[in-house]
Tab-separated table of C-alpha atoms in Angstrom:
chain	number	residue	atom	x	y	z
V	512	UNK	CA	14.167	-6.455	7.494
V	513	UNK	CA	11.290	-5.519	5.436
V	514	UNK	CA	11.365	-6.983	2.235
V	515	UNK	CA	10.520	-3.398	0.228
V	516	UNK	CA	13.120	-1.688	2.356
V	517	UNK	CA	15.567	-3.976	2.222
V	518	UNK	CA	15.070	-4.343	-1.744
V	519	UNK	CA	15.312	-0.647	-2.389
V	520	UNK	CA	18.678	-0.552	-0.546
V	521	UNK	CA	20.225	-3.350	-2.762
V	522	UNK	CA	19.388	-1.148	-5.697
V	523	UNK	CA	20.477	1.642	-4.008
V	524	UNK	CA	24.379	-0.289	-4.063
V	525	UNK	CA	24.117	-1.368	-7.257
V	526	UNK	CA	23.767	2.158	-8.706
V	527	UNK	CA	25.963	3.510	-6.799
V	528	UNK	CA	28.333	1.105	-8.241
V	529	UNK	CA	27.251	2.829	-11.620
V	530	UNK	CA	24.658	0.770	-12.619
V	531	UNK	CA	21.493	1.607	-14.394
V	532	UNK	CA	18.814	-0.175	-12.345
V	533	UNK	CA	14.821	0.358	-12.438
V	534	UNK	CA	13.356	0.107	-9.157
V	535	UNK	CA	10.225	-1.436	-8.769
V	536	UNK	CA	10.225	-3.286	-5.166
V	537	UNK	CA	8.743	-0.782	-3.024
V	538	UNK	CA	5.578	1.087	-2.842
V	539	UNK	CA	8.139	4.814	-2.821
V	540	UNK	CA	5.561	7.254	-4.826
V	541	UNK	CA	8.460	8.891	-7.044
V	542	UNK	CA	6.714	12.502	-7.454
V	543	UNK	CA	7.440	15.970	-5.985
V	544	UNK	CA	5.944	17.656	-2.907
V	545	UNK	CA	3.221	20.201	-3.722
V	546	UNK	CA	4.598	23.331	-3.382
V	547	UNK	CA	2.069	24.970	-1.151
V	548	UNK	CA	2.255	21.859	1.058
V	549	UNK	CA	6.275	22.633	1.074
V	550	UNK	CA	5.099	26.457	2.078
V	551	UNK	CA	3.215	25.300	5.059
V	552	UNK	CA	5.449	22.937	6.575
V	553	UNK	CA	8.232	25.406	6.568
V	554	UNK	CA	6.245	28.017	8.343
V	555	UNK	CA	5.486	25.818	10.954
V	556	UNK	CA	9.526	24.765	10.986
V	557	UNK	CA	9.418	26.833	14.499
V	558	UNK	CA	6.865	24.328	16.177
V	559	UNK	CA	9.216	22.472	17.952
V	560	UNK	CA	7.624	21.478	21.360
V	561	UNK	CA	6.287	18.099	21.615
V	562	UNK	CA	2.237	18.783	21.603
V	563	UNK	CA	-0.513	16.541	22.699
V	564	UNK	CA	0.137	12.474	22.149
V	565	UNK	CA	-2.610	12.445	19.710
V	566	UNK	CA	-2.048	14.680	17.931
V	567	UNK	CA	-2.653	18.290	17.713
V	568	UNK	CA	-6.219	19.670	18.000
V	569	UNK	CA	-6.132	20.668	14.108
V	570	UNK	CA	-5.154	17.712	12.968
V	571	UNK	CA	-7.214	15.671	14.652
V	572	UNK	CA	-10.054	18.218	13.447
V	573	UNK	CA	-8.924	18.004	9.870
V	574	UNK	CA	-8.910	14.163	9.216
V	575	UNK	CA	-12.078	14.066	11.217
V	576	UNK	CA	-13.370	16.261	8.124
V	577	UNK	CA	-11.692	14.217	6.074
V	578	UNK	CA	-13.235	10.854	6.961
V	579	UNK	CA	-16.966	12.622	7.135
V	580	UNK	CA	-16.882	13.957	3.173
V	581	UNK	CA	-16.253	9.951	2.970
V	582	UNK	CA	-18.940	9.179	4.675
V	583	UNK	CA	-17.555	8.403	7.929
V	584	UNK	CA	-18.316	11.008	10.209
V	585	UNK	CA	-16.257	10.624	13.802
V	586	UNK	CA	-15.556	12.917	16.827
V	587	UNK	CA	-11.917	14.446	16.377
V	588	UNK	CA	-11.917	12.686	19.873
V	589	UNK	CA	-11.162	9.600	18.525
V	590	UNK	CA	-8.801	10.770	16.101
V	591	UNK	CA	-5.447	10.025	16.824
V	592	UNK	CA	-2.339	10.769	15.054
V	593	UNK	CA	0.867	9.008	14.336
V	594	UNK	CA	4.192	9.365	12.496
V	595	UNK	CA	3.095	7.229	9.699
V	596	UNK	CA	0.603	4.804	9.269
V	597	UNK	CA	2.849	2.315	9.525
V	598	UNK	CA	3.653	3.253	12.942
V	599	UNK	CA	-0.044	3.367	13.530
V	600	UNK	CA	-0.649	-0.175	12.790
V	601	UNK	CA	1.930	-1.423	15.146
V	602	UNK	CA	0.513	0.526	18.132
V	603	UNK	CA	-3.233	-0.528	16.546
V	604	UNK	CA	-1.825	-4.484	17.051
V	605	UNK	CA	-0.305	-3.745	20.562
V	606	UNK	CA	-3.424	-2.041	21.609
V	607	UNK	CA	-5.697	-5.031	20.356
V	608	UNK	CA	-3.533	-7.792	21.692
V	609	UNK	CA	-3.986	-11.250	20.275
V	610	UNK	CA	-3.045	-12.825	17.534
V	611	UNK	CA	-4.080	-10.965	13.912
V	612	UNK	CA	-5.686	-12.173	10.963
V	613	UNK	CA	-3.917	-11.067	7.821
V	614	UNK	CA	-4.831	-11.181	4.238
V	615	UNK	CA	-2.378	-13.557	1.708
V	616	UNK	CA	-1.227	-12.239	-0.090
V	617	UNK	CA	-0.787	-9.211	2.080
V	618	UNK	CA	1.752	-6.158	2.724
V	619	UNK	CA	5.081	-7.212	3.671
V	620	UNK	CA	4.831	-5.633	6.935
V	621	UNK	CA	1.760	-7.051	9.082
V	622	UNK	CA	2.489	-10.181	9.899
V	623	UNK	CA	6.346	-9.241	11.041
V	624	UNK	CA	4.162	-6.380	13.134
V	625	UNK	CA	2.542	-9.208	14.764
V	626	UNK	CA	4.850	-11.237	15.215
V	627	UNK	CA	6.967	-8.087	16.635
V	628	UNK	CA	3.693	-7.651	18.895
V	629	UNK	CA	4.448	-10.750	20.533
V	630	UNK	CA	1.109	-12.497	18.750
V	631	UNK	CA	1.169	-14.966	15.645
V	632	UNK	CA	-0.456	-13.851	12.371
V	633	UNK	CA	-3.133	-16.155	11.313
V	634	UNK	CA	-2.957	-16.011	7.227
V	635	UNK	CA	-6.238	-15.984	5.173
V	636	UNK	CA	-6.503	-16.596	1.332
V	637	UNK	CA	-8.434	-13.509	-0.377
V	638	UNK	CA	-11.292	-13.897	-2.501
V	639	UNK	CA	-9.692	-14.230	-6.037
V	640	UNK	CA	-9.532	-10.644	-7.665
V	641	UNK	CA	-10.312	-9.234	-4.139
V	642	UNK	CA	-7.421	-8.405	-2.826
V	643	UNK	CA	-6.675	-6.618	0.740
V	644	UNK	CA	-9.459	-8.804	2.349
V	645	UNK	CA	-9.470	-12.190	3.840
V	646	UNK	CA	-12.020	-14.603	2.226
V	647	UNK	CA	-14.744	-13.940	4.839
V	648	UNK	CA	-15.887	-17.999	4.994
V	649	UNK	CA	-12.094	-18.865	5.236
V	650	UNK	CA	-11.948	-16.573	7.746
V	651	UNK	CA	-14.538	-17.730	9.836
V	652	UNK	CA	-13.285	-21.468	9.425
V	653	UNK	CA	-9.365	-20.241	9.923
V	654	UNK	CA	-10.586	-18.515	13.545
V	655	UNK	CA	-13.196	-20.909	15.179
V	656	UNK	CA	-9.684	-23.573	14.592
V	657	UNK	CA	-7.366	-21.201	16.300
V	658	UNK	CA	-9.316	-21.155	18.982
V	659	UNK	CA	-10.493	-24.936	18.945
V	660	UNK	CA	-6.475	-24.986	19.057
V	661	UNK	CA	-6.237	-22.502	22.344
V	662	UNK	CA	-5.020	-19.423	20.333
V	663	UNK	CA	-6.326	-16.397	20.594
V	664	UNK	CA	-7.240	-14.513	17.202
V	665	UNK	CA	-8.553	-10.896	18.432
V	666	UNK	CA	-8.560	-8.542	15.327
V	667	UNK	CA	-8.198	-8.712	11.069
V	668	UNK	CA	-6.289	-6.499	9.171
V	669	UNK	CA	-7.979	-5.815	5.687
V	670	UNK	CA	-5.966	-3.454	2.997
V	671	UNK	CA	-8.451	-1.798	0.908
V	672	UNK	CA	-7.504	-0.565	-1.967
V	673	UNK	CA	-4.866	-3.612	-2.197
V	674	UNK	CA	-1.598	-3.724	-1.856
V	675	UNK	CA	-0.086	-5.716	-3.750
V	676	UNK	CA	-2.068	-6.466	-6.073
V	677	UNK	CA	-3.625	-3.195	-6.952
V	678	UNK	CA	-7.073	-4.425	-6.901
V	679	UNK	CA	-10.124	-3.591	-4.837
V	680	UNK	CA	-12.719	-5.658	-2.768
V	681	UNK	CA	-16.568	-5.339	-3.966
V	682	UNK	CA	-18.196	-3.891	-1.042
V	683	UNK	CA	-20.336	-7.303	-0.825
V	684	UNK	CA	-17.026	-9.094	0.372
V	685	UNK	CA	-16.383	-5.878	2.521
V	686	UNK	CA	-19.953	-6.632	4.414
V	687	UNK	CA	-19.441	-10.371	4.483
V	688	UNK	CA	-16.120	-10.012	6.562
V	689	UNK	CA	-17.776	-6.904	8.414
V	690	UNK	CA	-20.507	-9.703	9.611
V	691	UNK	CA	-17.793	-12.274	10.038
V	692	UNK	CA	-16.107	-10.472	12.573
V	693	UNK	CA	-18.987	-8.824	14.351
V	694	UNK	CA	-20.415	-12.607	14.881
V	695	UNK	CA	-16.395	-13.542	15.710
V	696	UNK	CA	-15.505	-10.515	18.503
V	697	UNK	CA	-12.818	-9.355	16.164
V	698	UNK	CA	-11.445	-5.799	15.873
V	699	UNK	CA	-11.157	-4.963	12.140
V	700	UNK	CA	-7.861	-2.780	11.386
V	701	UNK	CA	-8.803	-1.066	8.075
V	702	UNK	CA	-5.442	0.181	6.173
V	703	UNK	CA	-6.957	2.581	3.992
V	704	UNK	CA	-3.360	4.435	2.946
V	705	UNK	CA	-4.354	3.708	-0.786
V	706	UNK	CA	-8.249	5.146	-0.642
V	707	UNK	CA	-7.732	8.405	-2.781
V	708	UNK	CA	-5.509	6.047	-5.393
V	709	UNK	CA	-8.803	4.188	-6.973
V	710	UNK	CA	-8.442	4.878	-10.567
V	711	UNK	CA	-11.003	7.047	-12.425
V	712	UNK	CA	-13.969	5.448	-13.938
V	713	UNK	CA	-13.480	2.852	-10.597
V	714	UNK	CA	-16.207	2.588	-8.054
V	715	UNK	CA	-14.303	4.056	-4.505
V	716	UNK	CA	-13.239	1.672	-2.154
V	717	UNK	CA	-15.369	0.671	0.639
V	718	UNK	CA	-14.255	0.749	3.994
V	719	UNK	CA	-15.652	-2.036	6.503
V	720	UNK	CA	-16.323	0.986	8.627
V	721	UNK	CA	-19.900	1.213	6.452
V	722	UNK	CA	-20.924	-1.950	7.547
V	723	UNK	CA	-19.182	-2.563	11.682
V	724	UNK	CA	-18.385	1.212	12.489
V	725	UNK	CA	-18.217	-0.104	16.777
V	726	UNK	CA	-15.635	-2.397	15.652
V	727	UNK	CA	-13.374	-0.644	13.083
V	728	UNK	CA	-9.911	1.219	13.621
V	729	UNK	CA	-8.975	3.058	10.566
V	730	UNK	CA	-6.173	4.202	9.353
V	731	UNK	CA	-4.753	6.508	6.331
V	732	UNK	CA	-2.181	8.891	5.805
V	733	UNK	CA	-0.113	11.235	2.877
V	734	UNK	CA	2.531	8.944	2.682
V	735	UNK	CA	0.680	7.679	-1.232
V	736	UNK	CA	-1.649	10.046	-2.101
V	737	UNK	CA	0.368	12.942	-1.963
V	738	UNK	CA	4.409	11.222	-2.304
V	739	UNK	CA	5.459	12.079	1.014
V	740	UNK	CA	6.651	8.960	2.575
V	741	UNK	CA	9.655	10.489	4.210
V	742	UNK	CA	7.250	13.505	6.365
V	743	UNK	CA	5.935	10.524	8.066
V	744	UNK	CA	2.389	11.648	9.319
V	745	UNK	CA	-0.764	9.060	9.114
V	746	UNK	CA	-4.152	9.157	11.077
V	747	UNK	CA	-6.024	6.411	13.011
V	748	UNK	CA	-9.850	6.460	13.059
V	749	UNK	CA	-11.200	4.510	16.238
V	750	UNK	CA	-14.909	3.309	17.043
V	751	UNK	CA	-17.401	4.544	19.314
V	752	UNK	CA	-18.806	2.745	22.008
V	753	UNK	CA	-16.894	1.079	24.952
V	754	UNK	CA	-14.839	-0.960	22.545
V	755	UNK	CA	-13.494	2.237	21.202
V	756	UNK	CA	-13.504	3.639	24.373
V	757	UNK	CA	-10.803	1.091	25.620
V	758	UNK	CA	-8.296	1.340	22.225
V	759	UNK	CA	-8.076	5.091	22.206
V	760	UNK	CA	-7.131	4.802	25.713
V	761	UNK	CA	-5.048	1.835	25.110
V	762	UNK	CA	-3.211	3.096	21.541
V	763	UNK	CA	-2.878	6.457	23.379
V	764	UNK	CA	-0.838	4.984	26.349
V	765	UNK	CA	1.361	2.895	23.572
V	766	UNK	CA	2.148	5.890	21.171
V	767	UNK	CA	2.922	7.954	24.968
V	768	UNK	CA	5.760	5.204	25.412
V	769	UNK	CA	7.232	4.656	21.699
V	770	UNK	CA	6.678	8.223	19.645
V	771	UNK	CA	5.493	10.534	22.366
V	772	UNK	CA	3.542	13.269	20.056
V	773	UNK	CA	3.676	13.240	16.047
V	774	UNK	CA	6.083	15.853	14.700
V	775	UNK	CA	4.541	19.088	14.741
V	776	UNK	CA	5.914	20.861	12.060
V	777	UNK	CA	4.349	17.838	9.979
V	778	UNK	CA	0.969	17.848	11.488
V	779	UNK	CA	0.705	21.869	10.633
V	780	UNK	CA	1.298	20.970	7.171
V	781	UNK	CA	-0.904	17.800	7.527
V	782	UNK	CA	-3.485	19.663	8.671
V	783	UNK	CA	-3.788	21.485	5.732
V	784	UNK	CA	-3.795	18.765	2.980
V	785	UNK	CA	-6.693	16.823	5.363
V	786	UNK	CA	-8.638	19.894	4.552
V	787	UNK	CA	-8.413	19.010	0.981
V	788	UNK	CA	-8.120	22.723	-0.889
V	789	UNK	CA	-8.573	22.826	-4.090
V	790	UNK	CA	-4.371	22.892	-4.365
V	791	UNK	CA	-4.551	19.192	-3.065
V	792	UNK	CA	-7.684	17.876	-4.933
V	793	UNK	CA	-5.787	18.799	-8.324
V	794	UNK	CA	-2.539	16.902	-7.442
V	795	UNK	CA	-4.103	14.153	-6.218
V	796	UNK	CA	-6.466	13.591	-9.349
V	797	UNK	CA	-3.578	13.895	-11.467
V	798	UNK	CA	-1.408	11.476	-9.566
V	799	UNK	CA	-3.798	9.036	-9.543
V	800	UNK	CA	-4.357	9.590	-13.764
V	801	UNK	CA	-0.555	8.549	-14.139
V	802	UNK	CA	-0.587	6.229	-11.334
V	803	UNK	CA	-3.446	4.700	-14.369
V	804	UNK	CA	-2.005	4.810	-17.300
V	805	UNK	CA	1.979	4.210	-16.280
V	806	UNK	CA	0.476	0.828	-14.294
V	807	UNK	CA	-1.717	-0.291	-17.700
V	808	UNK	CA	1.086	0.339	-20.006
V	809	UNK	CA	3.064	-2.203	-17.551
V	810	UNK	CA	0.333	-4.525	-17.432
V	811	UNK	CA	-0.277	-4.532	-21.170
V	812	UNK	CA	3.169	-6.148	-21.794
V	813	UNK	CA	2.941	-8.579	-19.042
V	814	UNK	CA	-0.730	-9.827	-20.132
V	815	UNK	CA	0.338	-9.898	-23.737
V	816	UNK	CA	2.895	-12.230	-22.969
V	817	UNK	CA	0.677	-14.721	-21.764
V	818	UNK	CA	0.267	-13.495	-17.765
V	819	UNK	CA	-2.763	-13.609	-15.774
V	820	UNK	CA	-2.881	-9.913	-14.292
V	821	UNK	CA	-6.767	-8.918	-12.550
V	822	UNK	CA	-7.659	-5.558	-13.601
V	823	UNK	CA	-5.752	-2.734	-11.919
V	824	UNK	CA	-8.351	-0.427	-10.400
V	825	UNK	CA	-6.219	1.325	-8.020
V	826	UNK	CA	-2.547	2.210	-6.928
V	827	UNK	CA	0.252	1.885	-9.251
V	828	UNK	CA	0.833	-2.381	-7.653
V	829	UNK	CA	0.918	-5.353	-10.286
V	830	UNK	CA	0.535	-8.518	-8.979
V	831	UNK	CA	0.534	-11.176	-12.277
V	832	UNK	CA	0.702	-14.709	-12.038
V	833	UNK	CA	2.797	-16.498	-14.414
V	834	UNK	CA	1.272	-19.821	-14.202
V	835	UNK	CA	0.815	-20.462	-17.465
V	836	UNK	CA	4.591	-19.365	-18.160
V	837	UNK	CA	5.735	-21.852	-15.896
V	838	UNK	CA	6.404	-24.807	-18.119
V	839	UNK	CA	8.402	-22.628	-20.857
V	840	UNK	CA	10.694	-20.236	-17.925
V	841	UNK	CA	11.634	-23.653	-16.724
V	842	UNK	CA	12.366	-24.798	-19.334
V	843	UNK	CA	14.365	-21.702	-20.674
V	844	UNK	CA	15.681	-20.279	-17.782
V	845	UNK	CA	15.425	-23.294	-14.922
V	846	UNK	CA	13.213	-21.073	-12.792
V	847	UNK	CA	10.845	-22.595	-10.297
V	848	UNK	CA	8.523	-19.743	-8.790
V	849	UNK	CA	8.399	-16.039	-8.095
V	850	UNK	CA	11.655	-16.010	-5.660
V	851	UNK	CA	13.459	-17.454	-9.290
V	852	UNK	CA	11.907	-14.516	-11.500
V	853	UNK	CA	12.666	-12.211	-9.050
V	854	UNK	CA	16.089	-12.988	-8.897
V	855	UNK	CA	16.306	-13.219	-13.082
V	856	UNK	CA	14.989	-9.700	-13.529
V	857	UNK	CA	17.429	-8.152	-10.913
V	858	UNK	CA	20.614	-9.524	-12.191
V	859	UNK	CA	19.702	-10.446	-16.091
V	860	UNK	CA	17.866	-7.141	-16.419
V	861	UNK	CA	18.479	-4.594	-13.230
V	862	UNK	CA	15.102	-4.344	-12.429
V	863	UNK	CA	13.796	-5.163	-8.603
V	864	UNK	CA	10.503	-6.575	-7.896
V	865	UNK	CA	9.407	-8.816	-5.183
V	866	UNK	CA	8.606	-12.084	-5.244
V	867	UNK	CA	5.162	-13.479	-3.750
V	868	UNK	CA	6.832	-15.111	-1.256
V	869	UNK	CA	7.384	-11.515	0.805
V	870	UNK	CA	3.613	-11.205	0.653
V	871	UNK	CA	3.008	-14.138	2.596
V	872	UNK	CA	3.063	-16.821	-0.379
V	873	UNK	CA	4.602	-19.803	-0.597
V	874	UNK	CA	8.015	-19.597	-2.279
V	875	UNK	CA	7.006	-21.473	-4.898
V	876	UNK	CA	3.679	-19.428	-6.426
V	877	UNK	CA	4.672	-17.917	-9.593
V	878	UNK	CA	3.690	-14.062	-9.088
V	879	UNK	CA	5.580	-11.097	-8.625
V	880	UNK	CA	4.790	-7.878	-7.388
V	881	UNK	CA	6.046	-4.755	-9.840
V	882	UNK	CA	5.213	-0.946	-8.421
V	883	UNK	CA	5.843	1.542	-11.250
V	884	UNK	CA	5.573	4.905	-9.125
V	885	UNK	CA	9.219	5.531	-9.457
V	886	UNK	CA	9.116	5.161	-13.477
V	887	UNK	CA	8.283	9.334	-13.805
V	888	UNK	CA	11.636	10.427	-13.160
V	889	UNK	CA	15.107	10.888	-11.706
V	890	UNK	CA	14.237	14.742	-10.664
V	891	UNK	CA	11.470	16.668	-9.245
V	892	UNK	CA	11.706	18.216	-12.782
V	893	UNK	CA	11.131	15.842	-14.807
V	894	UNK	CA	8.401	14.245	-12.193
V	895	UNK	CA	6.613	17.450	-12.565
V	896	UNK	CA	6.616	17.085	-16.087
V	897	UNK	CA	4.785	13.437	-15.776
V	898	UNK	CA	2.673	14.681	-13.274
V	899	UNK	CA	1.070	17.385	-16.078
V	900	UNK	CA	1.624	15.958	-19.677
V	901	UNK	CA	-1.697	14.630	-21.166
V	902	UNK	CA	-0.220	11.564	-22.011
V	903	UNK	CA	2.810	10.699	-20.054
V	904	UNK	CA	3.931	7.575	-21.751
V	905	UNK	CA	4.999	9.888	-24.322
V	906	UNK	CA	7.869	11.399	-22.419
V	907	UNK	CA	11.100	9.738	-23.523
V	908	UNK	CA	12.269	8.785	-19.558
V	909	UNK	CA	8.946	7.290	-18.763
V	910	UNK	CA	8.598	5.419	-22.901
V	911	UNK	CA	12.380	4.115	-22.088
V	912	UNK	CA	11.266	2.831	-18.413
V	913	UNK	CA	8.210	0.794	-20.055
V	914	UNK	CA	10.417	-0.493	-23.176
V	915	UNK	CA	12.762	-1.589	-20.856
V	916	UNK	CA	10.332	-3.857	-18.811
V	917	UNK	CA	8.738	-5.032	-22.108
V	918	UNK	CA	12.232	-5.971	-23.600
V	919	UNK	CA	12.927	-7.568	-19.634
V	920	UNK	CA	9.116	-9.813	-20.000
V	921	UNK	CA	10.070	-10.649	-23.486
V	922	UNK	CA	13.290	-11.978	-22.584
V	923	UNK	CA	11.845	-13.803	-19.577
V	924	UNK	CA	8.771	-15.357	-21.294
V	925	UNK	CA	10.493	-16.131	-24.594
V	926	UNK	CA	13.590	-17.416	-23.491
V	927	UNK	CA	15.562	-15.698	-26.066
V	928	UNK	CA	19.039	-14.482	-24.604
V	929	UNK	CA	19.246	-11.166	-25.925
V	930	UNK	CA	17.131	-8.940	-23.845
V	931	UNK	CA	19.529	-6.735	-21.632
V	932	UNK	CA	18.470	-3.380	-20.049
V	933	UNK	CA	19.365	-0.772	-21.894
């Protein structure tokens, strides 16, 4: 069961039970759909035939456009659409074949797609700060002893910008694993769901499709950018040349046998949020300003307690390491790693995260992943409000949500026993 999913449904009980619980497990952007992106998709409610496997023409034609005001022009040809990225990656690993490279820490879900792929993952360190990318000299050491060993490492998944740890790689780690796996005959699978979520004042995420375009499958989708994780639509963006040439065909004939065509009500409204109107620029610009300042008001009481927390430049992900915490929540509390916080903060304090172990870490590393993208409200109402106040840490939901975390670190860090969730 995937760790996020399965950590959200726990909650899920426990407030149904009646109690107050702050979710913070899962990636779930907690913010309304745009209302002319609600308009579109029921006007094409009607579509209800099952279209072309990859996707409809303007779809494919839209994220095309898309990808080329990025700099990363490609034929709609070699678009191909998906219901969800997520679903995308899977058919991206069964197209590839092979065992995968994947980042540690890394999203909860690629190496259980390998492993679901019939391959093994093959786990990398990141550069530290750099998260989403695989050390590039690790990596090359990691592969040439797979295959020394007779196993048979054939692509790298990369996550840029990061998740978890809400970071982003320089673009001079981005060429060095580009090179890595031009020189190693790997096919680089570029998860790029979080590219529009850099924070402002951040440099924008590179993809490695700048630097090995004939070797890069990218893909993206609305599920962050624009909250709508249960519409499930997301693009891939394959390679020319005859190693492109073989995964279209190949990630074609795999989404023919498991989804059969995207749903095409979705991909009408899709369509129009690829093309980026000015409707969609505006929500996205001021998602990603509280994505900012909800995530640094988070950090702030986690650093000030003593954490070690890497700059958040993107994404609304923490990722701190509580090293130097260890001796004293031993001490205090008897914990022993992240799996041991994690489990403090749910039942002390009602509030999930995940531990590093579900990103690939031992169980033993002291970090935890926190998401705060549910913290803006319980109703579209009160989301909308977040989504527009000027400074959103002054509504009295969202100022509770981040007092109750600080009250939940101070208990955990100062082993006092009076911090309960309020």
């Amino acid at each position: 069961m995937s760790a996020t999913l399965a950590a959200d449904a726990a909650l899920d009980r426990r407030r149904a039970a009646g109690e107050r619980v702050l979710p913070m497990a899962s990636g779930e952007i907690g913010l309304p759909v745009l209302p002319a992106l609600r308009a579109r998709l029921e006007a094409a409610a009607g579509a209800n035939a099952y279209g072309p496997v990859a996707g409809s023409a303007e779809l494919r034609g839209a994220a095309a456009g898309y990808w080329a005001r990025r700099g990363l022009a490609v034929d709609p040809g070699r678009v191909v659409a998906g219901p969800g990225s997520k679903a995308l990656l899977f058919a991206l690993m069964l197209a590839v074949g092979g065992d995968v490279v994947v980042p540690v820490p890394g999203w909860v879900s690629y190496g259980a797609q390998a492993r679901l792929a019939g391959a093994r993952p093959l786990p990398v360190p990141i550069v530290p700060g750099e998260g989403g990318v695989p050390d590039p000299e690790r990596l090359r050491a990691a592969v040439l002893a797979a295959r020394a060993a007779g196993r048979d490492p054939r692509a790298v998944v990369v996550t840029v910008p990061d998740n978890p740890t809400g970071t982003v790689a320089t673009p001079g780690t981005v060429r060095r694993l580009a090179e890595a796996a031009r020189d190693l005959d790997l096919v680089i699978v570029s998860d790029e769901i979080y590219g529009d979520l850099v924070h402002d004042g951040v440099p924008p995420a590179v993809s490695p499709a700048r630097y090995a375009p004939e070797r890069t499958a990218v893909t993206t989708g609305l599920t962050k950018n624009l909250a709508l994780g249960g519409w499930r639509t997301g693009v891939a963006r394959l390679p020319e040349g005859p190693l492109g040439d073989g995964l279209h065909s190949r990630l074609v004939s795999v989404a023919s046998q498991i989804w059969s065509s995207p749903p095409a009500p979705v991909q009408s409204a899709a369509a129009w949020a690829f093309a980026e109107p000015p409707e969609v620029v505006e929500r996205i610009a001021a998602s990603r300003r509280l994505h900012a300042r909800v995530a640094r008001a988070v950090a702030a009481h986690l650093t000030d307690a003593g954490a070690l927390l890497a700059p958040v430049r993107a994404t609304c992900y923490l990722y701190p390491d509580l090293t130097p915490l260890a001796d004293r929540l031993t001490a205090a509390h008897g914990l022993d790693g992240g799996d041991a916080v994690a489990r403090f903060l749910s039942a002390r304090h009602g509030i999930g995260v995940l531990p590093a172990s579900a990103f690939g870490e031992p169980s033993g590393t002291w970090r935890v992943r926190l998401a705060t993208s549910r913290l803006y409200g319980d109703d579209d109402v009160r989301r909308a409000r977040a989504l527009a106040a000027s400074d959103p840490l002054a509504l009295p939901w969202i100022r509770e949500s981040v007092a109750w975390i600080g009250r939940a670190v101070t208990d955990l860090t100062s082993g006092r026993t009076d911090g309960t969730a309020p």
